[in-house]
Every structure is written in C-alpha cells, then in structure tokens.
Amino acid sequence: MRTSVQEMIAQSKGKKNKKFIEKIIPWILLLIASVSVLTTIGIVLTLIIETITFFRRVSVFDFVFGTTWLPFSNKEELYGILPLIVGTLKVTLIAVIVAVPIGISAAIYLSEYASETVRRIVKPVLEVLAGIPTIVYGFFALTFVTPLLQTFFPEIKIFNAISPGIVVGIMIIPMIASLSEDAMSAVPRSIRDGALAMGSTKFEVAWKIIVPAALSGIIASVVLAVSRAIGETMIVSLAGGSTPKFDGDFAGSIQTMTAYIVQVSKGDAGYGTTIYYSIYAVGFTLFLFTMLMNILAQYVSKRFREEY
Amino acid sequence: MRYVEQEKVIKRMNGRLVVNTIFKGLFMAATLLALLALVVLLYRIITQGASHLSLDFLMNFASRFPEKAGIKAALIGSLWLMAVVAPTSIILGVGSAIYLEEYAKQNKLTTFIRLNISNLAGVPSVVFGLLGLTIFVRAFSLGNSILAAGFTMSLLILPVIIVASQEAIRSVPKELRDASLGMGATKWQTVVNIILPAAIPGILTGSILALSRAIGETAPLIVIGIPVIIQFLPRGVFDTFTALPIQIFDWASRPQQEFQVVAAAGIIILMIFLLIMNSIAVIIRNKFQKRY
Amino acid sequence: MTTIKTALTKKEPVQKTDKKSVYLTKQLNLWYGDNHALKNIDLDIKENEVTAIIGPSGCGKSTYIKTLNRMVELVPSVKTSGQILYRDRNIFDKDYGVEELRTRVGMVFQKPNPFPKSIYDNIAYGPRIHGIKNKKILNEIVEKSLRGAAIWEEVKDRLDENAYSLSGGQQQRICIARALAIEPDVILMDEPTSALDPISTLKIEELVQELKKDYSIIIVTHNMQQAARISDKTAFFLNGEVIEYDDTDTIFSNPSDKRTEDYISGRFG
C-alpha cells in the first residue's frame, strides 16, 4: 500500500521553517504597522525641533500675538502669525458658508427623498468631485471664479479671499454630504416609519426626526471639513495671493498659513535662515489647528453618538 | 371634547405639504448645484486647454515660450513617482492592515495605532511635505529625488490604504478562516492562501483610489523642493524629476494669458491619467463583486 | 417519538467490544470571560464510532466540539481547565501545536464554507499547506477524497469550476472531502446539516455511516432523529454539563435521567 497522506505530511520538509515563519511574521507586521506611528512621531518631532530653533531667534510672544507678518523685509523682519491665521480663517469662513448648507441639503435629499437610482448616480459623481486634485480647483478659482466675481463686484481684486473660499467650499461639499448622509442613513427605518405613520410629511420627518438623530454625525462631518479647509494649500496659493493682512477685508489679496509655506518653498530660502525655520513654526501652528479639529470631530461623534 | 380636531388637521395639511414640496425642491437644487459645479469646472478646463493639446505637447519639454511648452518631463516624472509610491504604500498599507485585523491583540498599543491612523489621515498634505523635507531630503540625504518624493507621498496616502485594506480583510467571511485553520493551516498560511486572495479586489480598488490622490497632490512636492523646469528625463530613483501637478502649478501661476491655456492642457492630461486609474478601480470592483 | 423508534429498529445493535478511546475528556471546564460554558465534563469517546452530541441551544455542545480541536480558542477571553486526552496525549500541553492537532482532526462546519477557489484547489488545499506538492499525488488525493465524500461522479468533469457554483448540499460534501484529503483520524461535525434541505441531509447521513468504517466521527446535532439514525453513542448536554452519555439505543429508549427523557420527548429544547 502507498504511504498514507498523514505519513507524507509527517515526512514533508519545512516544518522548522514554518514554525520560524509563524514566529517572525507578527513582528515584521508589527514593524510595518508602526510606520504610521513613526510618521506621526516624525511629524511632531520635526515640527517641534525646527520650531524651537525658530523661537531662539523670534520671541514666542511676538509670534503668537504679532499682527504683522513681514519676513522678507530688508529692514526689520516681523513674524507675527495673526495675519496668516486671519487669512486662513477668512477662506475657511467663506468655505463653510458655501459648503454647509449645500452639503447638508444634498445629504438630506440623498438620504430622505432621492430614489435608489438617483442615489446610485449622484453618489459616484460626488466622489468624482472629491477626487479632483486641488491644483485643478485652484486653477478654476483663479481663471473662472475670480473673473466671474469681478464682473458683478468690480472691487474684488485678482487675488482675494472670496474666490478661493467659494472653491474650497465646493471641494469640501462631497465630504459633508457623504459623511452626513452616512449618519442619516444610519437612523433606523423603523423610526422613519413611526413618524410617517402619524401623518408627518417627509420634510417634517427629515427636519424634526432624522437631522436631530444624526446631529452628532453631521457636526462631525462639518468639523472634519473645516479641518480640510484650514489645511487646503493649492487653491489658496493660486487664488488667494501672498499679502498677509490683519484686517477684515475679503476682497483684496490675503495669505494663509499654507500659502506662506508654499511661497517660501518655491523661492530659495536658504537652509538655516530664519525664513526657513519660519515655515516649520507656521506648519506647527497649522498642525495644531487641524489636530484640534480632528480631535473635536472624534469627540463629538463619540460623545453624542445616538443609541438606536 | 376632543383634543385633536381631525378637520383642522386636514386643513393644515395642505400648508404642510407645500412646505414639504418647497424644501424638497431646495434640497434637490443644492444637490444639483454641487453637480453643476463639476460640470462647469470640467467644461471650462476642456474648452480652455483643448486647443493646446497635441502630440508636440506630450513630446516637448517645458519652455519659456508657451507655444513650445510641453509636458514630457512631468508625465514621465509622474510615472516614475508612481513606480515608487505604489509598491511602498501598498506593502506598508496592506501589512499594517493584516497586522491590525489578524494579529493585533485588543490592547492599548492596538488602540493607539488605530487612533493614530485616523488622526494621520487628517494631517494637511503640506505638513507631510515638511516631514519629507526634514527626514528624506535632508536627514537621509536623498535630495529632491524621486525616492524622497515617493516616500513622502507613500506616507501621505498610507492611512487611506490601511483603512481600505482593513475593510477588505474584514469583509472576508469568518467561516473561511475557520475552515483553513481547522485543517491545521497556520495563521500565516491562512492569511496568504485564503484571506488575501479573497480581499485583493477591495485592497486594489482602495489602493488605486489612494494612488490617484498621490498623482494629483502638489503641496508636498513643492515643499520638498521638486524643480519645475527640467530638460531631461530621470534615469533612476535617485535622480531629480518634475511631476504633472507641479508643472501645472508653475504654468498656472505665470502672469501671461497664454500659459493659462498650457496649464489647462496639462490639467486635461492629469485628469485623463486619473480617469484611467479610476476606471480600472471601478472595473476591478464590478468584476469581483460578491463571490461568496 | 415514533420516528425515533423506527430509526432505532433499523440500526444494527452496538457491539460491546472494548474499543480504544480516541478522545478522553477529564474534568473539562471552559469559561467565556465570566460565563462558565462547560462544567466538569467527563467523556470517553471511542474510535470508529459515531458519537452524537445533543442538547438545546446554548447547552455548550458546539463549544465542546470546538474545544476538541482547540478552535474555541479563536474566541478572545476563553479560559479552560482540565484535560482532553487525544490518543493519550493532552491537547492542552504546551508543546502540542494546534496545527499538528488539527492535521489529525478534521472539522466540518455548520454552514458549508468552501474556499472561493476551484473544486480541485479546495480539496488540494490541506495536502498543499502541509507540504505535499507532487501533482500526481495531489490528483490521486483529490479523486480519492471526492469519492470518499460521494461527490466524485457529480463533479469529476468540473474540477476547475469555482466551488460556489455548486448547490449547498454539494458544497457541504466538498467540505467533507476537503477534510478527508489529509486523511484525518477524527472528523468533527458541527451541525453539518442544519443549513441543508432534507435530501442533502439524507445524503450526508448516509455518508457518515460510510465514513465510520475508517474514521471516528463526533457530530453535534440539533436534530434528535438524526442522532438516533446515525450515531452509536449519544451524549446529552444541558447548561454546560453532560447529563447522560450512553449507547444511543439506551438514551432514546431507556434514558436514566428525567431531564434526558424530557428533552428527547420534546418537552423542551
């Protein structure tokens, strides 16, 4: 009789190898998984170390409370970050004004009114909108939205806060719409049926039942979108300008934190100059802002999660 | 006396229905507005750039003269960049996902890694540029090479690939795992022979979408100092290069009107690039959908 | 009750020869976290017999069978105490690898779970992972296993097709063939027919009778008639304890415990 399968298995080579592989694989995978952790550590360390070098030359107080950002001056260089923050907030504000109503409305429409067919068409199209590179949006802002605005409001300059604000808004609509729609779709069918069975209109169900029930998810989506808007770089670099200003003017040129980093990187700020280190200080500030938003979003969606 | 008078309710019903119709219209209009933005954007760019599209545009290097400006170096450069980003990010992303889904124990370290990944996804791309500049360009002395840019981009899209791969692995039915382990297969044999083959469509779809994000990213490349005007093609990963989005950025920020047309033509090429990648992702998704 | 009785009369009487133990369980306890799922289990399972494990849902029968090849340990927070001797060796011994144990002990699951691969690759999976690469030997193993699971005639011309193109009953027999491919000593079956139609169930039951000649079979079943039809010994589990373990005939015709009687006469369960 032929040797049995069990005997062949017992004789097969590579048993030792197999054991060794089983032992070593989890460690290799853990090493790979730790790359993402190392990345975070790398980002934080990089920003902190170079920012500390920056603060050896510029006082922390002047940086945090200074209202003039003038790094390229021949006379006295001034590094007060408030103008860059104001520039960032102007664009973010406009973006939120554009994106929140449209994004949430689209989410309500898709979740409560649209048929399955419409949803199947609209959602991928929104995904396309989310997948367009920001450089393309920036070009669109500069060559289409700004001229369009200028025909109605001649006082708007070539570089301004409104045009990039609107386009950043368009960019974050898909994010708000899709995350909010997820939150609304998660509200159980039975709750809708309960309200509809009492004679509520669809709008009443959406506005008085679904939106409040999904509110934590909706707020989280908005906060995440704000974080994206704050960190957005190319749209504001192309259409926002490079004039850091501490004022409330939306029509004229501005500069955001991200645009400043790009401006310096494009030029030849030599390694070791104060300007070189300033992009890390600005980057660190930007990082803190977005991190705060992300943590806030996580907190909101966890703390106020609805139990169905 | 009754608290609810049906007649009154019925009378008010008309008003409520009108409100419903109005808001339905508003919600629909908002959705259409978002779609309209996409249509206008695509229409504008195609009409602006189409006139400059030609074989010469693809075959020429960048130039001071708009009519001679071509995209060859950027196109080839982006392909080189992908050649580094794709293997690096997929190996790191899928490896991390396998660890988290199959090996990680429920402990503080695992929770920390998960939390870290979701936070990393929210870090602005320009900050990744600063990381790349400090670590890869300077500390590792890679300069503004394809490798430095590729590693930076890989880290940038890593969270997306990890999350997509985790979802794909999680959707493999537990029964298949049990069957394999029940035959005396080791964990790693089960992962390689059963779980990965079943999860690969999902992993590929997610990875391609992440890679298409890397192709369009501009900010990190600018920060690590990738040059624009390049008159030669890279011969290896240690060479410097230029890429599509950074070339487009350069053209778009020039004051001459003629360069706007060149920029639009460059955008069309970039979008075709993205369209091809997304189509592949959709094809994979449809082809492998639902097999159990 | 009548169906059970008729099923019993058809069966040959169990020979009272002294067979060797294949699984000897001593004072087994198992906890899922704080939930004490198996309590002081003592069972002596003999070779080349069909041993049925019956009991109401949640009685621990599924947990017990999964403990026999240590699949239960895939659930986090499982703790065990006591011993299970498989062929005189404690399966909980530190140096007893689960892979080695599971190579000797095959398992068939509740829901048919073929791999999303070709029929051939499904059957060849076990031999391959255990290092058998020779194409000719693999071909022989595949044919022999499919014949052993009584499905060769149905699939011999479509070995390259995906196993999911088969019907549920066929898939389950593919899973049995897959387990046979490494010629295990014991086959554990965890409610193998619960997801199948009556005709497929019948085929599997006939197959179990056939397999008994070469293998020891332990089968968990929800279906008392099934236990009566196919098993030599039956263990009745309730709330994590073995209430009664005896020849199937005795359990179904003359149970010694009131609770067994209540259960098999359908008073609860």
PDB file of C-alpha atoms in Angstrom, chain C residues 35-217:
ATOM      1  CA  ASN C  35     -19.591  32.845  31.569  1.00  0.00           C
ATOM      2  CA  HIS C  36     -18.991  29.280  32.733  1.00  0.00           C
ATOM      3  CA  ALA C  37     -19.860  27.487  29.499  1.00  0.00           C
ATOM      4  CA  LEU C  38     -18.616  23.939  30.162  1.00  0.00           C
ATOM      5  CA  LYS C  39     -18.740  22.422  33.629  1.00  0.00           C
ATOM      6  CA  ASN C  40     -16.711  19.389  34.729  1.00  0.00           C
ATOM      7  CA  ILE C  41     -17.105  17.470  31.500  1.00  0.00           C
ATOM      8  CA  ASP C  42     -16.043  13.802  31.588  1.00  0.00           C
ATOM      9  CA  LEU C  43     -16.427  11.919  28.335  1.00  0.00           C
ATOM     10  CA  ASP C  44     -14.794   8.844  26.861  1.00  0.00           C
ATOM     11  CA  ILE C  45     -15.196   8.825  23.094  1.00  0.00           C
ATOM     12  CA  LYS C  46     -14.297   5.580  21.312  1.00  0.00           C
ATOM     13  CA  GLU C  47     -12.684   5.159  17.925  1.00  0.00           C
ATOM     14  CA  ASN C  48     -14.531   4.139  14.759  1.00  0.00           C
ATOM     15  CA  GLU C  49     -17.858   5.101  16.196  1.00  0.00           C
ATOM     16  CA  VAL C  50     -20.244   7.912  15.546  1.00  0.00           C
ATOM     17  CA  THR C  51     -20.737   9.891  18.713  1.00  0.00           C
ATOM     18  CA  ALA C  52     -23.623  12.339  18.674  1.00  0.00           C
ATOM     19  CA  ILE C  53     -23.816  15.308  20.973  1.00  0.00           C
ATOM     20  CA  ILE C  54     -27.314  16.643  21.505  1.00  0.00           C
ATOM     21  CA  GLY C  55     -28.904  19.273  23.668  1.00  0.00           C
ATOM     22  CA  PRO C  56     -30.838  22.538  23.454  1.00  0.00           C
ATOM     23  CA  SER C  57     -29.258  25.713  22.020  1.00  0.00           C
ATOM     24  CA  GLY C  58     -26.713  27.244  24.332  1.00  0.00           C
ATOM     25  CA  CYS C  59     -26.047  23.978  26.170  1.00  0.00           C
ATOM     26  CA  GLY C  60     -22.363  24.018  25.240  1.00  0.00           C
ATOM     27  CA  LYS C  61     -22.402  21.230  22.652  1.00  0.00           C
ATOM     28  CA  SER C  62     -20.888  23.414  19.944  1.00  0.00           C
ATOM     29  CA  THR C  63     -18.356  24.835  22.374  1.00  0.00           C
ATOM     30  CA  TYR C  64     -17.339  21.326  23.372  1.00  0.00           C
ATOM     31  CA  ILE C  65     -16.730  20.087  19.840  1.00  0.00           C
ATOM     32  CA  LYS C  66     -14.730  23.220  19.042  1.00  0.00           C
ATOM     33  CA  THR C  67     -12.643  22.582  22.120  1.00  0.00           C
ATOM     34  CA  LEU C  68     -11.672  19.175  20.753  1.00  0.00           C
ATOM     35  CA  ASN C  69      -9.560  20.802  18.026  1.00  0.00           C
ATOM     36  CA  ARG C  70      -8.991  23.980  20.028  1.00  0.00           C
ATOM     37  CA  MET C  71     -10.841  26.167  17.523  1.00  0.00           C
ATOM     38  CA  VAL C  72     -12.665  27.595  20.512  1.00  0.00           C
ATOM     39  CA  GLU C  73      -9.508  29.490  21.400  1.00  0.00           C
ATOM     40  CA  LEU C  74     -10.132  31.843  18.458  1.00  0.00           C
ATOM     41  CA  VAL C  75     -12.734  33.497  20.665  1.00  0.00           C
ATOM     42  CA  PRO C  76     -10.919  36.067  22.781  1.00  0.00           C
ATOM     43  CA  SER C  77     -11.106  35.661  26.561  1.00  0.00           C
ATOM     44  CA  VAL C  78     -11.597  31.905  26.548  1.00  0.00           C
ATOM     45  CA  LYS C  79     -10.176  30.055  29.570  1.00  0.00           C
ATOM     46  CA  THR C  80     -10.049  26.302  30.089  1.00  0.00           C
ATOM     47  CA  SER C  81      -9.087  23.902  32.832  1.00  0.00           C
ATOM     48  CA  GLY C  82      -8.921  20.124  32.950  1.00  0.00           C
ATOM     49  CA  GLN C  83      -7.671  17.714  30.341  1.00  0.00           C
ATOM     50  CA  ILE C  84      -8.620  16.356  26.956  1.00  0.00           C
ATOM     51  CA  LEU C  85      -6.516  13.369  26.006  1.00  0.00           C
ATOM     52  CA  TYR C  86      -6.425  12.740  22.291  1.00  0.00           C
ATOM     53  CA  ARG C  87      -4.847   9.340  21.739  1.00  0.00           C
ATOM     54  CA  ASP C  88      -3.433   9.540  25.259  1.00  0.00           C
ATOM     55  CA  ARG C  89      -1.865  12.955  24.811  1.00  0.00           C
ATOM     56  CA  ASN C  90      -3.256  16.085  26.459  1.00  0.00           C
ATOM     57  CA  ILE C  91      -4.181  18.538  23.726  1.00  0.00           C
ATOM     58  CA  PHE C  92      -3.629  21.467  26.082  1.00  0.00           C
ATOM     59  CA  ASP C  93       0.049  20.529  26.531  1.00  0.00           C
ATOM     60  CA  LYS C  94       2.354  23.457  25.830  1.00  0.00           C
ATOM     61  CA  ASP C  95       4.353  21.554  23.214  1.00  0.00           C
ATOM     62  CA  TYR C  96       1.283  20.206  21.418  1.00  0.00           C
ATOM     63  CA  GLY C  97       0.888  22.544  18.418  1.00  0.00           C
ATOM     64  CA  VAL C  98      -2.689  23.305  17.404  1.00  0.00           C
ATOM     65  CA  GLU C  99      -1.678  22.839  13.771  1.00  0.00           C
ATOM     66  CA  GLU C 100      -0.494  19.296  14.500  1.00  0.00           C
ATOM     67  CA  LEU C 101      -3.709  18.507  16.342  1.00  0.00           C
ATOM     68  CA  ARG C 102      -5.882  19.934  13.572  1.00  0.00           C
ATOM     69  CA  THR C 103      -3.962  17.954  10.969  1.00  0.00           C
ATOM     70  CA  ARG C 104      -5.074  14.775  12.743  1.00  0.00           C
ATOM     71  CA  VAL C 105      -8.596  16.009  13.492  1.00  0.00           C
ATOM     72  CA  GLY C 106     -10.703  17.314  10.609  1.00  0.00           C
ATOM     73  CA  MET C 107     -13.726  19.557  11.000  1.00  0.00           C
ATOM     74  CA  VAL C 108     -16.907  20.179   9.063  1.00  0.00           C
ATOM     75  CA  PHE C 109     -18.798  23.336   9.935  1.00  0.00           C
ATOM     76  CA  GLN C 110     -22.422  24.370  10.311  1.00  0.00           C
ATOM     77  CA  LYS C 111     -22.591  26.378   7.116  1.00  0.00           C
ATOM     78  CA  PRO C 112     -20.879  24.953   4.056  1.00  0.00           C
ATOM     79  CA  ASN C 113     -17.706  27.029   3.787  1.00  0.00           C
ATOM     80  CA  PRO C 114     -15.731  26.067   0.718  1.00  0.00           C
ATOM     81  CA  PHE C 115     -12.958  28.468  -0.258  1.00  0.00           C
ATOM     82  CA  PRO C 116     -13.669  30.788  -3.184  1.00  0.00           C
ATOM     83  CA  LYS C 117     -11.388  28.625  -5.320  1.00  0.00           C
ATOM     84  CA  SER C 118     -11.851  25.793  -7.790  1.00  0.00           C
ATOM     85  CA  ILE C 119     -13.196  22.473  -6.540  1.00  0.00           C
ATOM     86  CA  TYR C 120      -9.775  20.932  -7.138  1.00  0.00           C
ATOM     87  CA  ASP C 121      -7.956  23.634  -5.179  1.00  0.00           C
ATOM     88  CA  ASN C 122     -10.395  23.279  -2.311  1.00  0.00           C
ATOM     89  CA  ILE C 123      -9.589  19.610  -1.895  1.00  0.00           C
ATOM     90  CA  ALA C 124      -5.868  20.034  -2.538  1.00  0.00           C
ATOM     91  CA  TYR C 125      -5.638  22.888  -0.024  1.00  0.00           C
ATOM     92  CA  GLY C 126      -4.925  20.726   3.017  1.00  0.00           C
ATOM     93  CA  PRO C 127      -2.270  18.485   1.438  1.00  0.00           C
ATOM     94  CA  ARG C 128      -0.618  21.530  -0.129  1.00  0.00           C
ATOM     95  CA  ILE C 129      -0.290  23.558   3.042  1.00  0.00           C
ATOM     96  CA  HIS C 130       1.135  20.500   4.705  1.00  0.00           C
ATOM     97  CA  GLY C 131       3.874  20.260   2.127  1.00  0.00           C
ATOM     98  CA  ILE C 132       2.592  17.790  -0.476  1.00  0.00           C
ATOM     99  CA  LYS C 133       3.413  19.378  -3.822  1.00  0.00           C
ATOM    100  CA  ASN C 134       3.630  16.410  -6.207  1.00  0.00           C
ATOM    101  CA  LYS C 135       0.968  16.929  -8.867  1.00  0.00           C
ATOM    102  CA  LYS C 136       0.341  13.226  -9.421  1.00  0.00           C
ATOM    103  CA  ILE C 137      -0.126  12.500  -5.748  1.00  0.00           C
ATOM    104  CA  LEU C 138      -2.409  15.521  -5.411  1.00  0.00           C
ATOM    105  CA  ASN C 139      -4.551  14.276  -8.302  1.00  0.00           C
ATOM    106  CA  GLU C 140      -4.904  10.929  -6.585  1.00  0.00           C
ATOM    107  CA  ILE C 141      -5.756  12.520  -3.256  1.00  0.00           C
ATOM    108  CA  VAL C 142      -8.389  14.765  -4.829  1.00  0.00           C
ATOM    109  CA  GLU C 143     -10.092  11.876  -6.591  1.00  0.00           C
ATOM    110  CA  LYS C 144      -9.946   9.624  -3.558  1.00  0.00           C
ATOM    111  CA  SER C 145     -11.325  12.311  -1.248  1.00  0.00           C
ATOM    112  CA  LEU C 146     -14.131  13.253  -3.606  1.00  0.00           C
ATOM    113  CA  ARG C 147     -15.025   9.595  -3.980  1.00  0.00           C
ATOM    114  CA  GLY C 148     -14.876   9.226  -0.217  1.00  0.00           C
ATOM    115  CA  ALA C 149     -17.346  12.085   0.139  1.00  0.00           C
ATOM    116  CA  ALA C 150     -19.588  10.523  -2.527  1.00  0.00           C
ATOM    117  CA  ILE C 151     -19.443  13.510  -4.817  1.00  0.00           C
ATOM    118  CA  TRP C 152     -16.845  12.413  -7.384  1.00  0.00           C
ATOM    119  CA  GLU C 153     -19.396  11.420 -10.017  1.00  0.00           C
ATOM    120  CA  GLU C 154     -21.130  14.795  -9.733  1.00  0.00           C
ATOM    121  CA  VAL C 155     -18.047  16.969 -10.080  1.00  0.00           C
ATOM    122  CA  LYS C 156     -15.368  14.956 -11.877  1.00  0.00           C
ATOM    123  CA  ASP C 157     -15.860  16.906 -15.117  1.00  0.00           C
ATOM    124  CA  ARG C 158     -15.865  20.329 -13.490  1.00  0.00           C
ATOM    125  CA  LEU C 159     -12.970  20.268 -11.069  1.00  0.00           C
ATOM    126  CA  ASP C 160     -11.816  23.666 -12.329  1.00  0.00           C
ATOM    127  CA  GLU C 161     -15.094  25.367 -11.546  1.00  0.00           C
ATOM    128  CA  ASN C 162     -15.499  27.588  -8.512  1.00  0.00           C
ATOM    129  CA  ALA C 163     -16.858  25.598  -5.589  1.00  0.00           C
ATOM    130  CA  TYR C 164     -19.541  28.254  -5.114  1.00  0.00           C
ATOM    131  CA  SER C 165     -21.177  27.146  -8.367  1.00  0.00           C
ATOM    132  CA  LEU C 166     -22.365  24.010  -6.530  1.00  0.00           C
ATOM    133  CA  SER C 167     -25.548  23.610  -4.509  1.00  0.00           C
ATOM    134  CA  GLY C 168     -25.477  23.909  -0.720  1.00  0.00           C
ATOM    135  CA  GLY C 169     -25.585  20.153  -0.191  1.00  0.00           C
ATOM    136  CA  GLN C 170     -22.813  19.590  -2.716  1.00  0.00           C
ATOM    137  CA  GLN C 171     -20.758  22.342  -1.099  1.00  0.00           C
ATOM    138  CA  GLN C 172     -21.040  20.584   2.240  1.00  0.00           C
ATOM    139  CA  ARG C 173     -19.848  17.334   0.722  1.00  0.00           C
ATOM    140  CA  ILE C 174     -16.954  19.244  -0.856  1.00  0.00           C
ATOM    141  CA  CYS C 175     -16.128  20.453   2.652  1.00  0.00           C
ATOM    142  CA  ILE C 176     -16.208  16.869   3.894  1.00  0.00           C
ATOM    143  CA  ALA C 177     -13.963  15.815   1.012  1.00  0.00           C
ATOM    144  CA  ARG C 178     -11.654  18.683   1.870  1.00  0.00           C
ATOM    145  CA  ALA C 179     -11.396  17.362   5.415  1.00  0.00           C
ATOM    146  CA  LEU C 180     -10.824  13.786   4.141  1.00  0.00           C
ATOM    147  CA  ALA C 181      -7.955  14.916   1.904  1.00  0.00           C
ATOM    148  CA  ILE C 182      -5.476  14.866   4.751  1.00  0.00           C
ATOM    149  CA  GLU C 183      -6.807  11.508   5.951  1.00  0.00           C
ATOM    150  CA  PRO C 184      -7.584  12.614   9.451  1.00  0.00           C
ATOM    151  CA  ASP C 185      -8.132  10.261  12.337  1.00  0.00           C
ATOM    152  CA  VAL C 186     -11.229  12.003  13.658  1.00  0.00           C
ATOM    153  CA  ILE C 187     -13.827  14.115  11.911  1.00  0.00           C
ATOM    154  CA  LEU C 188     -15.687  16.689  13.967  1.00  0.00           C
ATOM    155  CA  MET C 189     -19.012  17.774  12.548  1.00  0.00           C
ATOM    156  CA  ASP C 190     -20.708  20.837  13.971  1.00  0.00           C
ATOM    157  CA  GLU C 191     -24.360  20.602  12.930  1.00  0.00           C
ATOM    158  CA  PRO C 192     -23.314  19.804   9.365  1.00  0.00           C
ATOM    159  CA  THR C 193     -26.838  19.546   8.000  1.00  0.00           C
ATOM    160  CA  SER C 194     -28.515  22.448   9.756  1.00  0.00           C
ATOM    161  CA  ALA C 195     -28.281  24.640   6.642  1.00  0.00           C
ATOM    162  CA  LEU C 196     -29.314  21.910   4.179  1.00  0.00           C
ATOM    163  CA  ASP C 197     -32.526  20.614   2.635  1.00  0.00           C
ATOM    164  CA  PRO C 198     -33.851  17.140   3.613  1.00  0.00           C
ATOM    165  CA  ILE C 199     -32.473  15.326   0.551  1.00  0.00           C
ATOM    166  CA  SER C 200     -28.965  16.737   1.006  1.00  0.00           C
ATOM    167  CA  THR C 201     -29.256  15.914   4.693  1.00  0.00           C
ATOM    168  CA  LEU C 202     -30.047  12.316   3.891  1.00  0.00           C
ATOM    169  CA  LYS C 203     -27.006  12.072   1.615  1.00  0.00           C
ATOM    170  CA  ILE C 204     -24.740  13.426   4.320  1.00  0.00           C
ATOM    171  CA  GLU C 205     -26.194  10.997   6.857  1.00  0.00           C
ATOM    172  CA  GLU C 206     -25.544   8.059   4.546  1.00  0.00           C
ATOM    173  CA  LEU C 207     -22.059   9.359   4.029  1.00  0.00           C
ATOM    174  CA  VAL C 208     -21.444   9.484   7.764  1.00  0.00           C
ATOM    175  CA  GLN C 209     -22.415   5.812   8.039  1.00  0.00           C
ATOM    176  CA  GLU C 210     -19.932   5.034   5.276  1.00  0.00           C
ATOM    177  CA  LEU C 211     -17.115   7.119   6.792  1.00  0.00           C
ATOM    178  CA  LYS C 212     -17.470   5.445  10.174  1.00  0.00           C
ATOM    179  CA  LYS C 213     -15.537   2.439   8.861  1.00  0.00           C
ATOM    180  CA  ASP C 214     -12.347   4.461   8.549  1.00  0.00           C
ATOM    181  CA  TYR C 215     -12.816   7.402  10.846  1.00  0.00           C
ATOM    182  CA  SER C 216     -14.048   8.283  14.290  1.00  0.00           C
ATOM    183  CA  ILE C 217     -16.831  10.817  13.959  1.00  0.00           C
TER     184      ILE C 217
END
